[in-house]
Structure formats: structure tokens, C-alpha cells
Amino acid sequence: MSSSSSFRAIFIGPPGSGKGTQSANLVKDYNVCHLATGDMLREAVREGTPLGLQAKEIMSKGGLVPDEVMVGMIHDAIKRPDCKNGFLLDGFPRTVVQAEKLDSMLDADKVKLDSALEFAIEDSLLVKRITGRRIHPASGRTYHVDFHPPKVVGKDDETGEPLIQRADDTEEALKTRLASYHKMTVPVVGYYKKKGILTTLDASQKSSDVYSIIKNIISKCAKPSSDSLPRSN
């Protein structure tokens, strides 16, 4: 995908709204990179880095990691070679301050965001989604005990390795995370609406229906090329 046909998008939505699932679809079909700050932090936790140790306690309580940590992490990540076709920011920015800092970084590199997609869904629908979620730590593949179960209970489909439930995927932690989301992240929606790049999606729909809408949005902001056309299944 050339610079003229690449696309750069932000996914905004509460935990469990489907951002990770849709990002995985787009990475597979459009060869862009998925930058999930939550996954980056969890990797740091597993490796026991100073940042990981700091983030572990915060995330286990459903809190948010300080701005300066996340901004630096994203700035380095978008320079990676695998992001040359564009990127999907999932879970960042969480605040208007972060959005402004992100804009400053991109402006300095003469890079423009193409779209901000809001995954809108009622809080009451998220509890079952979150508490039933299971993760393959090494790859980030996501399953659900009811909606998207693995072929073998508790095992990753591709590797057979054990799945885990995140420490913050509990009802109690979810309530804390949603409170933080509504207080700090919802204003980000208004920020991108003023910029004219926001689209709000009904994330309570079937995953395949949401993906069709997203692909239609992307087709309007990215010209197809030999590298950017969706891959056939």
C-alpha cells in the first residue's frame, strides 16, 4: 500500500465493545498494524519491566496508565516498518490531552488521521461479553465462552496453549473501567467530531455486520492498490 492509499484510524469504545475483534479483521484483510496499548502494557507486565510492574497494579484495579507513558509508547510504535501501510489505534487516545498530543506527533511527521470510529454500546450489554472473555496471551487472540468459544475448551485454536481470563475482566473491575471510560474518554468523541472524522457505530450488532460498515468507511478514505485491497478468503 502506498502512502496515498494507506489509512490511519482510531477505535474508540468501552472494554468489550468489539474493538479488538474488528482490528484483527482489518489487520488480516488490509495489512495494517494494530496498536493496542492494553496489549503493549500486558506484554510489559509479563516481562516484568519497570513499566510493567507500575502498570500491573493500576490495570488490575481498572485504572488508566499515565499519559506520558502511553504517548511515548505510541510514538515509537507508529514508526515500525509494519505500520508503513497505516495503523489502527485501539485504546488510545483515552483523553482529550492524549488526543492533542497524538495530533502534535502526527503533525510533526506530516501524517494525518483518516477516521475515528466510535463503538457505541450500552453498559448493561458489556458485562456478559467481558466476564466470558478468554485470551491467548502470546498472540492476543480473543475468545468468548458463549459467543466465540474455542474448539477445545480453555485451549487456543492454533497452538493448543491455555487461555486465560484477564485480571480486569471481572464485573467489579469492569464497573471501574466503565466509570473511567465515561469520565475521561467520552470527551474524545467530541474532539474528533469537531474535526469531522468521527463515525459512530452500533456495536451491539453482529460482528460481521459491524465489520461490513467499517470496511465501507475505510473504502472512502483509502484508495485501493495492489497492497491495500482486501485479501480473499
PDB file of C-alpha atoms in Angstrom:
ATOM      1  CA  MET A   1       0.000   0.000   0.000  1.00  0.00           C
ATOM      2  CA  SER A   2       1.452   3.354  -0.980  1.00  0.00           C
ATOM      3  CA  SER A   3       1.344   6.438   1.223  1.00  0.00           C
ATOM      4  CA  SER A   4      -1.515   7.761  -0.918  1.00  0.00           C
ATOM      5  CA  SER A   5      -3.661   4.712  -0.232  1.00  0.00           C
ATOM      6  CA  SER A   6      -2.749   3.869   3.356  1.00  0.00           C
ATOM      7  CA  PHE A   7      -5.158   4.674   6.159  1.00  0.00           C
ATOM      8  CA  ARG A   8      -4.828   5.536   9.828  1.00  0.00           C
ATOM      9  CA  ALA A   9      -7.775   5.095  12.135  1.00  0.00           C
ATOM     10  CA  ILE A  10      -8.662   5.308  15.812  1.00  0.00           C
ATOM     11  CA  PHE A  11     -11.104   2.937  17.502  1.00  0.00           C
ATOM     12  CA  ILE A  12     -12.936   4.484  20.467  1.00  0.00           C
ATOM     13  CA  GLY A  13     -15.177   2.425  22.722  1.00  0.00           C
ATOM     14  CA  PRO A  14     -15.603   0.826  26.141  1.00  0.00           C
ATOM     15  CA  PRO A  15     -13.982  -2.514  27.028  1.00  0.00           C
ATOM     16  CA  GLY A  16     -15.858  -5.371  25.389  1.00  0.00           C
ATOM     17  CA  SER A  17     -17.328  -3.281  22.575  1.00  0.00           C
ATOM     18  CA  GLY A  18     -15.506  -5.252  19.860  1.00  0.00           C
ATOM     19  CA  LYS A  19     -12.555  -3.008  19.021  1.00  0.00           C
ATOM     20  CA  GLY A  20     -10.008  -5.800  19.260  1.00  0.00           C
ATOM     21  CA  THR A  21     -12.051  -8.190  17.133  1.00  0.00           C
ATOM     22  CA  GLN A  22     -12.548  -5.656  14.358  1.00  0.00           C
ATOM     23  CA  SER A  23      -8.901  -4.594  14.480  1.00  0.00           C
ATOM     24  CA  ALA A  24      -7.843  -8.216  13.939  1.00  0.00           C
ATOM     25  CA  ASN A  25     -10.141  -8.418  10.909  1.00  0.00           C
ATOM     26  CA  LEU A  26      -8.610  -5.297   9.373  1.00  0.00           C
ATOM     27  CA  VAL A  27      -5.021  -6.389  10.035  1.00  0.00           C
ATOM     28  CA  LYS A  28      -5.737  -9.641   8.221  1.00  0.00           C
ATOM     29  CA  ASP A  29      -7.523  -8.085   5.247  1.00  0.00           C
ATOM     30  CA  TYR A  30      -5.644  -4.794   4.777  1.00  0.00           C
ATOM     31  CA  ASN A  31      -2.104  -5.459   6.068  1.00  0.00           C
ATOM     32  CA  VAL A  32      -2.055  -2.552   8.512  1.00  0.00           C
ATOM     33  CA  CYS A  33      -0.682  -2.705  12.041  1.00  0.00           C
ATOM     34  CA  HIS A  34      -2.828  -2.931  15.155  1.00  0.00           C
ATOM     35  CA  LEU A  35      -1.561  -0.821  18.039  1.00  0.00           C
ATOM     36  CA  ALA A  36      -3.424  -1.899  21.164  1.00  0.00           C
ATOM     37  CA  THR A  37      -1.947  -0.065  24.105  1.00  0.00           C
ATOM     38  CA  GLY A  38      -3.514  -2.542  26.512  1.00  0.00           C
ATOM     39  CA  ASP A  39      -1.695  -5.446  24.846  1.00  0.00           C
ATOM     40  CA  MET A  40       1.559  -3.483  24.864  1.00  0.00           C
ATOM     41  CA  LEU A  41       1.218  -2.909  28.586  1.00  0.00           C
ATOM     42  CA  ARG A  42       0.294  -6.520  29.319  1.00  0.00           C
ATOM     43  CA  GLU A  43       3.422  -7.654  27.479  1.00  0.00           C
ATOM     44  CA  ALA A  44       5.460  -5.345  29.678  1.00  0.00           C
ATOM     45  CA  VAL A  45       3.732  -6.866  32.723  1.00  0.00           C
ATOM     46  CA  ARG A  46       4.610 -10.412  31.605  1.00  0.00           C
ATOM     47  CA  GLU A  47       8.233  -9.379  31.053  1.00  0.00           C
ATOM     48  CA  GLY A  48       8.386  -7.718  34.471  1.00  0.00           C
ATOM     49  CA  THR A  49       9.773  -4.428  33.167  1.00  0.00           C
ATOM     50  CA  PRO A  50       9.656  -1.346  35.411  1.00  0.00           C
ATOM     51  CA  LEU A  51       6.760  -0.054  33.308  1.00  0.00           C
ATOM     52  CA  GLY A  52       5.061  -3.427  33.558  1.00  0.00           C
ATOM     53  CA  LEU A  53       5.309  -3.516  37.331  1.00  0.00           C
ATOM     54  CA  GLN A  54       3.926   0.021  37.539  1.00  0.00           C
ATOM     55  CA  ALA A  55       1.068  -0.781  35.155  1.00  0.00           C
ATOM     56  CA  LYS A  56       0.161  -4.140  36.732  1.00  0.00           C
ATOM     57  CA  GLU A  57      -1.345  -2.698  39.889  1.00  0.00           C
ATOM     58  CA  ILE A  58      -3.134   0.086  38.014  1.00  0.00           C
ATOM     59  CA  MET A  59      -4.733  -2.213  35.395  1.00  0.00           C
ATOM     60  CA  SER A  60      -5.781  -4.852  37.922  1.00  0.00           C
ATOM     61  CA  LYS A  61      -7.934  -2.174  39.545  1.00  0.00           C
ATOM     62  CA  GLY A  62      -9.321  -0.968  36.225  1.00  0.00           C
ATOM     63  CA  GLY A  63      -7.319   2.258  36.273  1.00  0.00           C
ATOM     64  CA  LEU A  64      -5.546   4.094  33.448  1.00  0.00           C
ATOM     65  CA  VAL A  65      -1.790   4.364  32.940  1.00  0.00           C
ATOM     66  CA  PRO A  66      -0.351   7.945  32.976  1.00  0.00           C
ATOM     67  CA  ASP A  67      -0.365   9.942  29.732  1.00  0.00           C
ATOM     68  CA  GLU A  68       3.387  10.367  29.415  1.00  0.00           C
ATOM     69  CA  VAL A  69       3.951   6.618  29.410  1.00  0.00           C
ATOM     70  CA  MET A  70       1.388   5.926  26.705  1.00  0.00           C
ATOM     71  CA  VAL A  71       2.322   8.841  24.441  1.00  0.00           C
ATOM     72  CA  GLY A  72       5.958   7.744  24.253  1.00  0.00           C
ATOM     73  CA  MET A  73       4.983   4.135  23.604  1.00  0.00           C
ATOM     74  CA  ILE A  74       2.672   5.051  20.720  1.00  0.00           C
ATOM     75  CA  HIS A  75       5.171   7.487  19.211  1.00  0.00           C
ATOM     76  CA  ASP A  76       7.781   4.725  18.944  1.00  0.00           C
ATOM     77  CA  ALA A  77       5.304   2.127  17.703  1.00  0.00           C
ATOM     78  CA  ILE A  78       3.956   4.065  14.707  1.00  0.00           C
ATOM     79  CA  LYS A  79       7.489   4.277  13.296  1.00  0.00           C
ATOM     80  CA  ARG A  80       7.752   0.492  12.983  1.00  0.00           C
ATOM     81  CA  PRO A  81       8.112  -0.950   9.466  1.00  0.00           C
ATOM     82  CA  ASP A  82       4.924  -2.985   9.845  1.00  0.00           C
ATOM     83  CA  CYS A  83       2.992   0.270  10.199  1.00  0.00           C
ATOM     84  CA  LYS A  84       4.029   1.607   6.784  1.00  0.00           C
ATOM     85  CA  ASN A  85       0.602   0.771   5.316  1.00  0.00           C
ATOM     86  CA  GLY A  86      -1.187   2.549   8.127  1.00  0.00           C
ATOM     87  CA  PHE A  87      -2.258   1.749  11.664  1.00  0.00           C
ATOM     88  CA  LEU A  88      -5.252   1.164  13.908  1.00  0.00           C
ATOM     89  CA  LEU A  89      -5.062   2.714  17.359  1.00  0.00           C
ATOM     90  CA  ASP A  90      -7.158   0.626  19.739  1.00  0.00           C
ATOM     91  CA  GLY A  91      -7.465   2.016  23.249  1.00  0.00           C
ATOM     92  CA  PHE A  92      -5.618   5.262  22.567  1.00  0.00           C
ATOM     93  CA  PRO A  93      -6.166   8.177  22.967  1.00  0.00           C
ATOM     94  CA  ARG A  94      -8.229   7.848  26.131  1.00  0.00           C
ATOM     95  CA  THR A  95      -8.306  11.554  26.955  1.00  0.00           C
ATOM     96  CA  VAL A  96      -8.503  14.826  25.047  1.00  0.00           C
ATOM     97  CA  VAL A  97      -4.994  15.678  26.254  1.00  0.00           C
ATOM     98  CA  GLN A  98      -3.701  12.460  24.711  1.00  0.00           C
ATOM     99  CA  ALA A  99      -5.610  13.211  21.500  1.00  0.00           C
ATOM    100  CA  GLU A 100      -3.955  16.621  21.315  1.00  0.00           C
ATOM    101  CA  LYS A 101      -0.519  15.111  21.939  1.00  0.00           C
ATOM    102  CA  LEU A 102      -1.175  12.478  19.285  1.00  0.00           C
ATOM    103  CA  ASP A 103      -2.105  15.202  16.795  1.00  0.00           C
ATOM    104  CA  SER A 104       1.111  17.042  17.612  1.00  0.00           C
ATOM    105  CA  MET A 105       3.179  13.911  16.992  1.00  0.00           C
ATOM    106  CA  LEU A 106       1.447  13.157  13.697  1.00  0.00           C
ATOM    107  CA  ASP A 107       1.623  16.783  12.528  1.00  0.00           C
ATOM    108  CA  ALA A 108       5.372  16.776  13.127  1.00  0.00           C
ATOM    109  CA  ASP A 109       5.677  13.704  10.888  1.00  0.00           C
ATOM    110  CA  LYS A 110       3.236  15.122   8.311  1.00  0.00           C
ATOM    111  CA  VAL A 111       0.832  12.244   8.993  1.00  0.00           C
ATOM    112  CA  LYS A 112      -2.947  12.663   9.031  1.00  0.00           C
ATOM    113  CA  LEU A 113      -5.627  10.581  10.746  1.00  0.00           C
ATOM    114  CA  ASP A 114      -8.263   9.377   8.286  1.00  0.00           C
ATOM    115  CA  SER A 115     -11.022   8.248  10.628  1.00  0.00           C
ATOM    116  CA  ALA A 116     -12.136   7.921  14.244  1.00  0.00           C
ATOM    117  CA  LEU A 117     -14.690   5.174  14.834  1.00  0.00           C
ATOM    118  CA  GLU A 118     -16.806   5.148  17.989  1.00  0.00           C
ATOM    119  CA  PHE A 119     -18.109   1.738  19.117  1.00  0.00           C
ATOM    120  CA  ALA A 120     -21.342   2.688  20.893  1.00  0.00           C
ATOM    121  CA  ILE A 121     -22.981   0.107  23.170  1.00  0.00           C
ATOM    122  CA  GLU A 122     -24.991   0.093  26.416  1.00  0.00           C
ATOM    123  CA  ASP A 123     -23.051  -0.689  29.596  1.00  0.00           C
ATOM    124  CA  SER A 124     -25.567  -3.391  30.525  1.00  0.00           C
ATOM    125  CA  LEU A 125     -24.632  -5.430  27.437  1.00  0.00           C
ATOM    126  CA  LEU A 126     -20.937  -5.444  28.262  1.00  0.00           C
ATOM    127  CA  VAL A 127     -20.949  -7.497  31.477  1.00  0.00           C
ATOM    128  CA  LYS A 128     -21.600 -10.849  29.788  1.00  0.00           C
ATOM    129  CA  ARG A 129     -19.195 -10.002  26.971  1.00  0.00           C
ATOM    130  CA  ILE A 130     -16.377  -9.156  29.359  1.00  0.00           C
ATOM    131  CA  THR A 131     -16.746 -11.813  32.042  1.00  0.00           C
ATOM    132  CA  GLY A 132     -16.898 -14.582  29.420  1.00  0.00           C
ATOM    133  CA  ARG A 133     -13.852 -13.353  27.502  1.00  0.00           C
ATOM    134  CA  ARG A 134     -10.768 -15.572  27.295  1.00  0.00           C
ATOM    135  CA  ILE A 135      -7.380 -14.575  25.862  1.00  0.00           C
ATOM    136  CA  HIS A 136      -4.387 -16.357  24.319  1.00  0.00           C
ATOM    137  CA  PRO A 137      -1.589 -14.291  25.934  1.00  0.00           C
ATOM    138  CA  ALA A 138       1.123 -14.843  23.317  1.00  0.00           C
ATOM    139  CA  SER A 139      -0.931 -13.839  20.270  1.00  0.00           C
ATOM    140  CA  GLY A 140      -3.718 -11.732  21.746  1.00  0.00           C
ATOM    141  CA  ARG A 141      -6.380 -13.941  20.102  1.00  0.00           C
ATOM    142  CA  THR A 142      -9.713 -13.447  21.829  1.00  0.00           C
ATOM    143  CA  TYR A 143     -12.465 -15.979  22.529  1.00  0.00           C
ATOM    144  CA  HIS A 144     -15.721 -15.986  24.468  1.00  0.00           C
ATOM    145  CA  VAL A 145     -17.174 -18.915  26.367  1.00  0.00           C
ATOM    146  CA  ASP A 146     -20.626 -18.302  24.859  1.00  0.00           C
ATOM    147  CA  PHE A 147     -20.312 -16.135  21.749  1.00  0.00           C
ATOM    148  CA  HIS A 148     -16.990 -17.303  20.257  1.00  0.00           C
ATOM    149  CA  PRO A 149     -15.785 -20.441  22.067  1.00  0.00           C
ATOM    150  CA  PRO A 150     -12.508 -22.182  21.177  1.00  0.00           C
ATOM    151  CA  LYS A 151     -12.671 -25.602  19.505  1.00  0.00           C
ATOM    152  CA  VAL A 152     -11.359 -27.163  22.717  1.00  0.00           C
ATOM    153  CA  VAL A 153     -12.482 -25.602  25.999  1.00  0.00           C
ATOM    154  CA  GLY A 154      -9.721 -23.492  27.522  1.00  0.00           C
ATOM    155  CA  LYS A 155      -7.286 -24.006  24.612  1.00  0.00           C
ATOM    156  CA  ASP A 156      -6.140 -21.730  21.779  1.00  0.00           C
ATOM    157  CA  ASP A 157      -7.331 -22.997  18.381  1.00  0.00           C
ATOM    158  CA  GLU A 158      -3.983 -22.566  16.642  1.00  0.00           C
ATOM    159  CA  THR A 159      -1.435 -23.560  19.288  1.00  0.00           C
ATOM    160  CA  GLY A 160      -3.410 -25.581  21.836  1.00  0.00           C
ATOM    161  CA  GLU A 161      -1.912 -23.420  24.568  1.00  0.00           C
ATOM    162  CA  PRO A 162      -4.013 -22.458  27.620  1.00  0.00           C
ATOM    163  CA  LEU A 163      -6.340 -19.473  27.511  1.00  0.00           C
ATOM    164  CA  ILE A 164      -6.577 -17.051  30.413  1.00  0.00           C
ATOM    165  CA  GLN A 165      -9.071 -14.626  31.878  1.00  0.00           C
ATOM    166  CA  ARG A 166      -7.562 -11.197  32.417  1.00  0.00           C
ATOM    167  CA  ALA A 167      -7.418  -9.925  35.978  1.00  0.00           C
ATOM    168  CA  ASP A 168      -9.500  -6.907  34.940  1.00  0.00           C
ATOM    169  CA  ASP A 169     -12.152  -8.967  33.096  1.00  0.00           C
ATOM    170  CA  THR A 170     -14.377  -9.228  36.154  1.00  0.00           C
ATOM    171  CA  GLU A 171     -17.685  -7.473  36.791  1.00  0.00           C
ATOM    172  CA  GLU A 172     -16.227  -5.394  39.626  1.00  0.00           C
ATOM    173  CA  ALA A 173     -13.218  -4.244  37.582  1.00  0.00           C
ATOM    174  CA  LEU A 174     -15.474  -3.595  34.586  1.00  0.00           C
ATOM    175  CA  LYS A 175     -17.594  -1.138  36.562  1.00  0.00           C
ATOM    176  CA  THR A 176     -14.444   0.786  37.493  1.00  0.00           C
ATOM    177  CA  ARG A 177     -13.200   0.741  33.902  1.00  0.00           C
ATOM    178  CA  LEU A 178     -16.543   1.939  32.542  1.00  0.00           C
ATOM    179  CA  ALA A 179     -16.659   4.775  35.053  1.00  0.00           C
ATOM    180  CA  SER A 180     -13.175   5.831  33.914  1.00  0.00           C
ATOM    181  CA  TYR A 181     -14.200   5.480  30.262  1.00  0.00           C
ATOM    182  CA  HIS A 182     -17.268   7.681  30.553  1.00  0.00           C
ATOM    183  CA  LYS A 183     -15.482  10.324  32.587  1.00  0.00           C
ATOM    184  CA  MET A 184     -12.275  10.570  30.563  1.00  0.00           C
ATOM    185  CA  THR A 185     -12.753   9.003  27.127  1.00  0.00           C
ATOM    186  CA  VAL A 186     -16.218  10.134  26.017  1.00  0.00           C
ATOM    187  CA  PRO A 187     -14.962  13.721  25.569  1.00  0.00           C
ATOM    188  CA  VAL A 188     -12.533  12.312  22.975  1.00  0.00           C
ATOM    189  CA  VAL A 189     -15.584  11.505  20.830  1.00  0.00           C
ATOM    190  CA  GLY A 190     -16.496  15.182  20.825  1.00  0.00           C
ATOM    191  CA  TYR A 191     -12.921  16.104  19.971  1.00  0.00           C
ATOM    192  CA  TYR A 192     -12.916  14.028  16.773  1.00  0.00           C
ATOM    193  CA  LYS A 193     -16.471  15.018  15.912  1.00  0.00           C
ATOM    194  CA  LYS A 194     -15.338  18.637  15.768  1.00  0.00           C
ATOM    195  CA  LYS A 195     -12.521  17.565  13.458  1.00  0.00           C
ATOM    196  CA  GLY A 196     -15.064  15.989  11.118  1.00  0.00           C
ATOM    197  CA  ILE A 197     -13.600  12.466  11.073  1.00  0.00           C
ATOM    198  CA  LEU A 198     -15.892  10.719  13.586  1.00  0.00           C
ATOM    199  CA  THR A 199     -18.312   7.908  12.725  1.00  0.00           C
ATOM    200  CA  THR A 200     -20.458   6.268  15.424  1.00  0.00           C
ATOM    201  CA  LEU A 201     -21.173   2.538  15.052  1.00  0.00           C
ATOM    202  CA  ASP A 202     -23.857   0.456  16.758  1.00  0.00           C
ATOM    203  CA  ALA A 203     -21.503  -2.076  18.372  1.00  0.00           C
ATOM    204  CA  SER A 204     -24.382  -4.217  19.665  1.00  0.00           C
ATOM    205  CA  GLN A 205     -24.878  -5.599  16.153  1.00  0.00           C
ATOM    206  CA  LYS A 206     -23.388  -8.872  14.922  1.00  0.00           C
ATOM    207  CA  SER A 207     -19.626  -8.678  14.480  1.00  0.00           C
ATOM    208  CA  SER A 208     -19.886  -9.362  10.745  1.00  0.00           C
ATOM    209  CA  ASP A 209     -22.363  -6.511  10.291  1.00  0.00           C
ATOM    210  CA  VAL A 210     -20.121  -4.073  12.166  1.00  0.00           C
ATOM    211  CA  TYR A 211     -17.168  -5.136  10.042  1.00  0.00           C
ATOM    212  CA  SER A 212     -19.058  -4.506   6.813  1.00  0.00           C
ATOM    213  CA  ILE A 213     -19.801  -0.956   7.953  1.00  0.00           C
ATOM    214  CA  ILE A 214     -16.163  -0.371   8.899  1.00  0.00           C
ATOM    215  CA  LYS A 215     -14.903  -1.604   5.526  1.00  0.00           C
ATOM    216  CA  ASN A 216     -17.293   0.753   3.785  1.00  0.00           C
ATOM    217  CA  ILE A 217     -15.976   3.679   5.831  1.00  0.00           C
ATOM    218  CA  ILE A 218     -12.375   2.754   5.097  1.00  0.00           C
ATOM    219  CA  SER A 219     -13.053   2.422   1.374  1.00  0.00           C
ATOM    220  CA  LYS A 220     -13.981   6.094   1.336  1.00  0.00           C
ATOM    221  CA  CYS A 221     -10.696   7.262   2.854  1.00  0.00           C
ATOM    222  CA  ALA A 222      -8.200   4.820   1.316  1.00  0.00           C
ATOM    223  CA  LYS A 223      -7.721   4.283  -2.407  1.00  0.00           C
ATOM    224  CA  PRO A 224      -7.212   0.586  -3.276  1.00  0.00           C
ATOM    225  CA  SER A 225      -3.854  -0.558  -4.569  1.00  0.00           C
ATOM    226  CA  SER A 226      -2.261  -3.964  -5.048  1.00  0.00           C
ATOM    227  CA  ASP A 227      -1.172  -3.957  -1.413  1.00  0.00           C
ATOM    228  CA  SER A 228      -4.280  -2.408   0.113  1.00  0.00           C
ATOM    229  CA  LEU A 229      -7.029  -4.466  -1.478  1.00  0.00           C
ATOM    230  CA  PRO A 230      -8.688  -6.868   0.962  1.00  0.00           C
ATOM    231  CA  ARG A 231      -7.273 -10.357   0.686  1.00  0.00           C
ATOM    232  CA  SER A 232      -9.668 -13.039  -0.496  1.00  0.00           C
ATOM    233  CA  ASN A 233     -10.608 -15.749   1.989  1.00  0.00           C
TER     234      ASN A 233
END
